[in-house]
mmCIF file of C-alpha atoms and ligand atoms in Angstrom:
data_model
loop_
_atom_site.group_PDB
_atom_site.id
_atom_site.type_symbol
_atom_site.label_atom_id
_atom_site.label_comp_id
_atom_site.label_asym_id
_atom_site.label_seq_id
_atom_site.Cartn_x
_atom_site.Cartn_y
_atom_site.Cartn_z
ATOM 1 C CA MET Z 118 -60.915 -70.118 -19.105
ATOM 2 C CA LYS Z 119 -60.467 -72.442 -16.164
ATOM 3 C CA ILE Z 120 -59.266 -75.842 -17.327
ATOM 4 C CA ASN Z 121 -58.847 -78.508 -14.647
ATOM 5 C CA GLU Z 122 -59.280 -81.676 -16.611
ATOM 6 C CA ILE Z 123 -59.315 -83.120 -20.090
ATOM 7 C CA LEU Z 124 -60.730 -86.344 -21.487
ATOM 8 C CA LEU Z 125 -58.876 -88.279 -24.194
ATOM 9 C CA ALA Z 126 -61.420 -89.726 -26.638
ATOM 10 C CA THR Z 127 -59.526 -92.859 -27.635
ATOM 11 C CA ASN Z 128 -59.807 -96.589 -26.996
ATOM 12 C CA ASN Z 129 -56.240 -97.175 -28.204
ATOM 13 C CA GLN Z 130 -54.111 -97.699 -25.064
ATOM 14 C CA GLY Z 131 -50.898 -97.016 -27.039
ATOM 15 C CA LYS Z 132 -52.224 -93.539 -27.830
ATOM 16 C CA VAL Z 133 -53.384 -93.015 -24.220
ATOM 17 C CA LYS Z 134 -49.853 -93.728 -22.964
ATOM 18 C CA GLU Z 135 -48.300 -91.269 -25.428
ATOM 19 C CA MET Z 136 -50.883 -88.525 -24.929
ATOM 20 C CA LYS Z 137 -50.756 -88.675 -21.108
ATOM 21 C CA SER Z 138 -46.977 -88.449 -21.194
ATOM 22 C CA ILE Z 139 -47.031 -85.473 -23.613
ATOM 23 C CA MET Z 140 -49.641 -83.634 -21.474
ATOM 24 C CA SER Z 141 -47.988 -84.400 -18.125
ATOM 25 C CA ASP Z 142 -46.293 -80.981 -17.732
ATOM 26 C CA LEU Z 143 -49.498 -78.914 -18.168
ATOM 27 C CA GLY Z 144 -50.793 -79.258 -14.610
ATOM 28 C CA ILE Z 145 -54.161 -80.558 -15.864
ATOM 29 C CA ASN Z 146 -55.704 -83.910 -14.942
ATOM 30 C CA VAL Z 147 -55.814 -86.026 -18.095
ATOM 31 C CA TYR Z 148 -58.272 -88.952 -18.195
ATOM 32 C CA SER Z 149 -58.806 -91.736 -20.707
ATOM 33 C CA LEU Z 150 -62.237 -93.185 -21.597
ATOM 34 C CA LYS Z 151 -61.251 -96.254 -19.566
ATOM 35 C CA ASP Z 152 -60.415 -94.069 -16.509
ATOM 36 C CA LYS Z 153 -63.935 -92.582 -16.713
ATOM 37 C CA GLY Z 154 -65.679 -95.896 -17.386
ATOM 38 C CA ILE Z 155 -66.934 -94.685 -20.793
ATOM 39 C CA ASP Z 156 -67.265 -97.653 -23.139
ATOM 40 C CA VAL Z 157 -68.163 -96.167 -26.521
ATOM 41 C CA GLU Z 158 -66.795 -96.923 -29.985
ATOM 42 C CA VAL Z 159 -67.430 -94.017 -32.377
ATOM 43 C CA GLU Z 160 -67.943 -95.138 -35.979
ATOM 44 C CA GLU Z 161 -65.230 -93.646 -38.188
ATOM 45 C CA ASP Z 162 -67.041 -92.974 -41.448
ATOM 46 C CA GLY Z 163 -65.393 -89.677 -42.425
ATOM 47 C CA LYS Z 164 -63.345 -89.152 -45.586
ATOM 48 C CA THR Z 165 -60.444 -87.373 -43.864
ATOM 49 C CA PHE Z 166 -58.446 -87.601 -40.629
ATOM 50 C CA GLU Z 167 -60.028 -84.308 -39.553
ATOM 51 C CA GLU Z 168 -63.620 -85.452 -40.145
ATOM 52 C CA ASN Z 169 -63.012 -88.591 -38.086
ATOM 53 C CA ALA Z 170 -61.208 -86.748 -35.290
ATOM 54 C CA VAL Z 171 -64.000 -84.126 -35.043
ATOM 55 C CA LYS Z 172 -66.650 -86.856 -34.917
ATOM 56 C CA LYS Z 173 -64.845 -88.762 -32.142
ATOM 57 C CA ALA Z 174 -64.267 -85.651 -29.999
ATOM 58 C CA GLU Z 175 -67.786 -84.240 -30.509
ATOM 59 C CA GLU Z 176 -69.585 -87.496 -29.664
ATOM 60 C CA ILE Z 177 -67.505 -88.086 -26.542
ATOM 61 C CA ALA Z 178 -67.765 -84.423 -25.434
ATOM 62 C CA LYS Z 179 -71.564 -84.720 -25.672
ATOM 63 C CA ILE Z 180 -71.579 -87.857 -23.510
ATOM 64 C CA SER Z 181 -69.017 -86.635 -20.947
ATOM 65 C CA GLY Z 182 -69.626 -82.865 -20.762
ATOM 66 C CA MET Z 183 -65.826 -82.536 -20.486
ATOM 67 C CA ILE Z 184 -63.218 -80.764 -22.608
ATOM 68 C CA THR Z 185 -62.426 -83.620 -24.974
ATOM 69 C CA VAL Z 186 -59.388 -84.314 -27.130
ATOM 70 C CA SER Z 187 -59.283 -86.901 -29.928
ATOM 71 C CA ASP Z 188 -56.627 -88.044 -32.385
ATOM 72 C CA ASP Z 189 -57.230 -89.548 -35.801
ATOM 73 C CA SER Z 190 -54.048 -90.781 -37.325
ATOM 74 C CA GLY Z 191 -52.597 -93.141 -39.870
ATOM 75 C CA LEU Z 192 -49.746 -94.177 -42.093
ATOM 76 C CA GLU Z 193 -49.451 -92.862 -45.673
ATOM 77 C CA VAL Z 194 -47.104 -94.949 -47.849
ATOM 78 C CA TYR Z 195 -46.024 -93.136 -51.027
ATOM 79 C CA ALA Z 196 -45.606 -96.334 -53.106
ATOM 80 C CA LEU Z 197 -49.222 -97.216 -52.203
ATOM 81 C CA ASP Z 198 -50.662 -93.828 -53.227
ATOM 82 C CA LEU Z 199 -50.930 -92.815 -49.537
ATOM 83 C CA ARG Z 200 -52.704 -95.994 -48.396
ATOM 84 C CA PRO Z 201 -53.611 -97.228 -45.791
ATOM 85 C CA GLY Z 202 -54.231 -93.605 -44.642
ATOM 86 C CA ILE Z 203 -57.510 -93.195 -42.767
ATOM 87 C CA TYR Z 204 -57.995 -96.980 -42.958
ATOM 88 C CA SER Z 205 -54.737 -97.733 -41.076
ATOM 89 C CA ALA Z 206 -56.438 -99.320 -38.029
ATOM 90 C CA ARG Z 207 -58.571 -101.619 -40.260
ATOM 91 C CA TYR Z 208 -55.933 -102.351 -42.952
ATOM 92 C CA ALA Z 209 -55.552 -105.987 -41.813
ATOM 93 C CA GLY Z 210 -59.186 -106.423 -40.704
ATOM 94 C CA GLU Z 211 -61.084 -105.385 -37.559
ATOM 95 C CA GLY Z 212 -59.131 -105.905 -34.335
ATOM 96 C CA ALA Z 213 -55.865 -106.730 -36.113
ATOM 97 C CA THR Z 214 -52.752 -106.811 -33.924
ATOM 98 C CA SER Z 215 -49.624 -104.736 -34.537
ATOM 99 C CA GLU Z 216 -47.961 -107.891 -35.900
ATOM 100 C CA MET Z 217 -50.786 -108.461 -38.401
ATOM 101 C CA LEU Z 218 -50.669 -104.830 -39.599
ATOM 102 C CA CYS Z 219 -46.889 -104.876 -40.042
ATOM 103 C CA ASN Z 220 -46.857 -108.261 -41.801
ATOM 104 C CA LYS Z 221 -49.598 -107.249 -44.224
ATOM 105 C CA LEU Z 222 -47.739 -104.025 -45.081
ATOM 106 C CA LEU Z 223 -44.381 -105.798 -45.521
ATOM 107 C CA ASP Z 224 -46.067 -108.343 -47.771
ATOM 108 C CA GLU Z 225 -47.671 -105.647 -49.931
ATOM 109 C CA LEU Z 226 -44.296 -103.898 -50.253
ATOM 110 C CA LYS Z 227 -42.236 -107.056 -50.815
ATOM 111 C CA ASN Z 228 -41.195 -106.053 -54.352
ATOM 112 C CA VAL Z 229 -40.629 -102.373 -53.533
ATOM 113 C CA PRO Z 230 -36.914 -101.475 -53.273
ATOM 114 C CA HIS Z 231 -35.324 -99.679 -50.349
ATOM 115 C CA ASP Z 232 -35.320 -96.191 -51.904
ATOM 116 C CA LYS Z 233 -39.031 -96.341 -52.852
ATOM 117 C CA ARG Z 234 -40.343 -97.189 -49.386
ATOM 118 C CA GLY Z 235 -40.930 -93.622 -48.139
ATOM 119 C CA ALA Z 236 -43.912 -93.006 -45.843
ATOM 120 C CA ARG Z 237 -45.292 -90.527 -43.377
ATOM 121 C CA PHE Z 238 -47.429 -90.729 -40.273
ATOM 122 C CA VAL Z 239 -50.206 -88.139 -40.022
ATOM 123 C CA SER Z 240 -52.127 -87.108 -36.910
ATOM 124 C CA VAL Z 241 -55.031 -84.700 -36.621
ATOM 125 C CA VAL Z 242 -55.811 -83.804 -33.031
ATOM 126 C CA VAL Z 243 -59.114 -82.120 -32.215
ATOM 127 C CA VAL Z 244 -60.198 -80.405 -29.007
ATOM 128 C CA VAL Z 245 -63.914 -79.821 -28.387
ATOM 129 C CA TYR Z 246 -65.159 -77.633 -25.516
ATOM 130 C CA PRO Z 247 -68.491 -78.211 -23.759
ATOM 131 C CA ASP Z 248 -69.957 -75.137 -25.563
ATOM 132 C CA GLY Z 249 -69.207 -76.813 -28.916
ATOM 133 C CA THR Z 250 -66.178 -74.682 -29.834
ATOM 134 C CA LYS Z 251 -63.521 -76.806 -31.535
ATOM 135 C CA LEU Z 252 -60.023 -76.651 -32.958
ATOM 136 C CA ALA Z 253 -58.097 -79.091 -35.210
ATOM 137 C CA LEU Z 254 -54.286 -79.375 -35.251
ATOM 138 C CA ARG Z 255 -52.171 -81.464 -37.635
ATOM 139 C CA GLY Z 256 -48.759 -83.101 -37.269
ATOM 140 C CA GLU Z 257 -46.694 -85.214 -39.670
ATOM 141 C CA CYS Z 258 -43.571 -87.359 -39.358
ATOM 142 C CA GLU Z 259 -41.542 -88.556 -42.365
ATOM 143 C CA GLY Z 260 -39.827 -91.936 -42.491
ATOM 144 C CA SER Z 261 -39.667 -95.162 -44.469
ATOM 145 C CA ILE Z 262 -40.881 -98.743 -44.224
ATOM 146 C CA THR Z 263 -38.263 -101.310 -43.202
ATOM 147 C CA MET Z 264 -37.784 -104.727 -44.838
ATOM 148 C CA GLU Z 265 -38.555 -106.497 -41.520
ATOM 149 C CA PRO Z 266 -40.043 -105.551 -38.119
ATOM 150 C CA LYS Z 267 -37.592 -104.195 -35.523
ATOM 151 C CA GLY Z 268 -38.112 -103.309 -31.852
ATOM 152 C CA SER Z 269 -40.751 -104.095 -29.252
ATOM 153 C CA GLY Z 270 -42.003 -100.689 -28.061
ATOM 154 C CA GLY Z 271 -44.910 -98.559 -29.270
ATOM 155 C CA PHE Z 272 -47.944 -99.922 -31.102
ATOM 156 C CA GLY Z 273 -49.459 -100.363 -34.564
ATOM 157 C CA TYR Z 274 -46.938 -99.877 -37.388
ATOM 158 C CA ASP Z 275 -44.088 -98.747 -35.088
ATOM 159 C CA PRO Z 276 -41.871 -101.839 -35.714
ATOM 160 C CA VAL Z 277 -41.734 -101.118 -39.482
ATOM 161 C CA PHE Z 278 -41.535 -97.298 -39.401
ATOM 162 C CA TYR Z 279 -37.900 -96.189 -39.682
ATOM 163 C CA VAL Z 280 -36.747 -92.661 -38.838
ATOM 164 C CA ASP Z 281 -33.531 -91.629 -40.626
ATOM 165 C CA ASP Z 282 -32.352 -89.032 -38.076
ATOM 166 C CA TYR Z 283 -32.425 -91.651 -35.307
ATOM 167 C CA SER Z 284 -31.390 -94.664 -37.457
ATOM 168 C CA MET Z 285 -34.051 -96.773 -35.770
ATOM 169 C CA THR Z 286 -37.738 -97.661 -35.914
ATOM 170 C CA PHE Z 287 -40.364 -96.051 -33.672
ATOM 171 C CA ALA Z 288 -40.576 -99.414 -31.859
ATOM 172 C CA GLU Z 289 -36.844 -99.246 -31.003
ATOM 173 C CA MET Z 290 -37.122 -95.676 -29.700
ATOM 174 C CA PRO Z 291 -37.776 -94.861 -26.023
ATOM 175 C CA LEU Z 292 -41.244 -93.273 -25.582
ATOM 176 C CA GLU Z 293 -39.676 -89.925 -24.541
ATOM 177 C CA GLU Z 294 -37.866 -89.762 -27.902
ATOM 178 C CA LYS Z 295 -40.896 -90.759 -29.992
ATOM 179 C CA ASN Z 296 -42.843 -88.111 -28.084
ATOM 180 C CA LYS Z 297 -40.415 -85.414 -29.284
ATOM 181 C CA ILE Z 298 -40.706 -86.107 -33.019
ATOM 182 C CA SER Z 299 -43.825 -88.118 -33.829
ATOM 183 C CA HIS Z 300 -46.812 -86.884 -35.864
ATOM 184 C CA ARG Z 301 -48.985 -87.031 -32.737
ATOM 185 C CA ALA Z 302 -46.381 -85.188 -30.648
ATOM 186 C CA LYS Z 303 -46.210 -82.387 -33.247
ATOM 187 C CA ALA Z 304 -50.004 -81.973 -33.251
ATOM 188 C CA PHE Z 305 -50.000 -82.081 -29.440
ATOM 189 C CA PHE Z 306 -47.285 -79.411 -29.163
ATOM 190 C CA LYS Z 307 -49.669 -77.104 -31.065
ATOM 191 C CA LEU Z 308 -52.539 -78.158 -28.796
ATOM 192 C CA LYS Z 309 -50.427 -77.479 -25.711
ATOM 193 C CA ASP Z 310 -49.559 -73.968 -26.942
ATOM 194 C CA HIS Z 311 -53.276 -73.331 -27.430
ATOM 195 C CA LEU Z 312 -54.185 -74.709 -23.993
ATOM 196 C CA LYS Z 313 -51.396 -72.744 -22.284
ATOM 197 C CA ALA Z 314 -52.787 -69.548 -23.828
ATOM 198 C CA GLU Z 315 -56.282 -70.488 -22.561
ATOM 199 C CA LEU Z 316 -54.908 -71.297 -19.097
ATOM 200 C CA ASN Z 317 -53.305 -67.848 -18.881
ATOM 201 C CA ASN Z 318 -56.556 -66.036 -19.775
HETATM 202 P P1 ITT R 1341 -59.187 -94.520 -31.533
HETATM 203 O O1 ITT R 1341 -60.010 -94.269 -32.780
HETATM 204 O O2 ITT R 1341 -60.004 -95.090 -30.409
HETATM 205 O O3 ITT R 1341 -58.378 -93.333 -31.128
HETATM 206 P P2 ITT R 1341 -57.684 -96.285 -33.295
HETATM 207 O O4 ITT R 1341 -56.552 -97.228 -33.085
HETATM 208 O O5 ITT R 1341 -58.908 -96.814 -34.002
HETATM 209 O O6 ITT R 1341 -58.092 -95.675 -31.865
HETATM 210 P P3 ITT R 1341 -57.288 -94.453 -35.484
HETATM 211 O O7 ITT R 1341 -58.640 -94.691 -36.026
HETATM 212 O O8 ITT R 1341 -56.771 -93.048 -35.436
HETATM 213 O O9 ITT R 1341 -57.145 -95.006 -33.995
HETATM 214 O O10 ITT R 1341 -56.290 -95.381 -36.284
HETATM 215 C C1 ITT R 1341 -54.954 -95.090 -36.318
HETATM 216 C C2 ITT R 1341 -54.176 -96.336 -36.639
HETATM 217 O O11 ITT R 1341 -52.979 -95.910 -37.315
HETATM 218 C C3 ITT R 1341 -53.728 -97.033 -35.367
HETATM 219 O O12 ITT R 1341 -54.606 -98.059 -34.994
HETATM 220 C C4 ITT R 1341 -52.357 -97.575 -35.774
HETATM 221 O O13 ITT R 1341 -52.505 -98.793 -36.438
HETATM 222 C C5 ITT R 1341 -51.867 -96.529 -36.753
HETATM 223 N N1 ITT R 1341 -51.061 -95.523 -36.038
HETATM 224 C C6 ITT R 1341 -51.385 -94.239 -35.735
HETATM 225 N N2 ITT R 1341 -50.399 -93.650 -35.033
HETATM 226 C C7 ITT R 1341 -49.432 -94.571 -34.893
HETATM 227 C C8 ITT R 1341 -48.187 -94.581 -34.243
HETATM 228 O O14 ITT R 1341 -47.737 -93.535 -33.573
HETATM 229 N N3 ITT R 1341 -47.466 -95.706 -34.296
HETATM 230 C C9 ITT R 1341 -47.901 -96.790 -34.949
HETATM 231 N N4 ITT R 1341 -49.076 -96.877 -35.562
HETATM 232 C C10 ITT R 1341 -49.856 -95.776 -35.532
#
């Protein structure tokens, strides 16, 4: 299959930055919704990351006619029975800032000791082709929730998500490092393997 360009079905500019950087070595033009002037917010009413990611990619593929890639992701905190999960973006209300999300989470975990603050980020990435064919790929990244926000990079919950192997939060990590180990990076590595195989056909 000839693949020249891909559309990223996300309105989250933090994700756009990460995804474009991860895809930069494929030799494909990667566009965001903003780049293409598409101003659509897909309602996320699915019960799983995969349902939401499929819905986002399918709706945007229909509008654009392009090969479309979406990501639905979120933070699962073990002490909160995997909340906020698929509701991560709306956990502190519609349009909440990274600071509001982090503060609400730290407040909810204020009585939870250090060794019970385990969490994981989950990403399900979906690619939809103009003929309707689709594929879903999942990535996870284990970590824990800090006692206070640290670092100024990234987006969302990055300032409170601590990665043991690096002894720092995602917000303290350079983008190139986060893009080697994050949930989204792991799902995208699988997507890239799939696309490379398609490109060689
Ligand atoms: P789109 O639906 O337009 O892609 P969104 O921000 O609404 O953007 P999601 O519905 O997938 O995306 O919500 C995921 C939320 O989970 C996101 O808003 C962040 O708050 C959080 N999140 C996901 N990945 C993250 C990461 O790498 N670092 C920090 N927070 C992340």
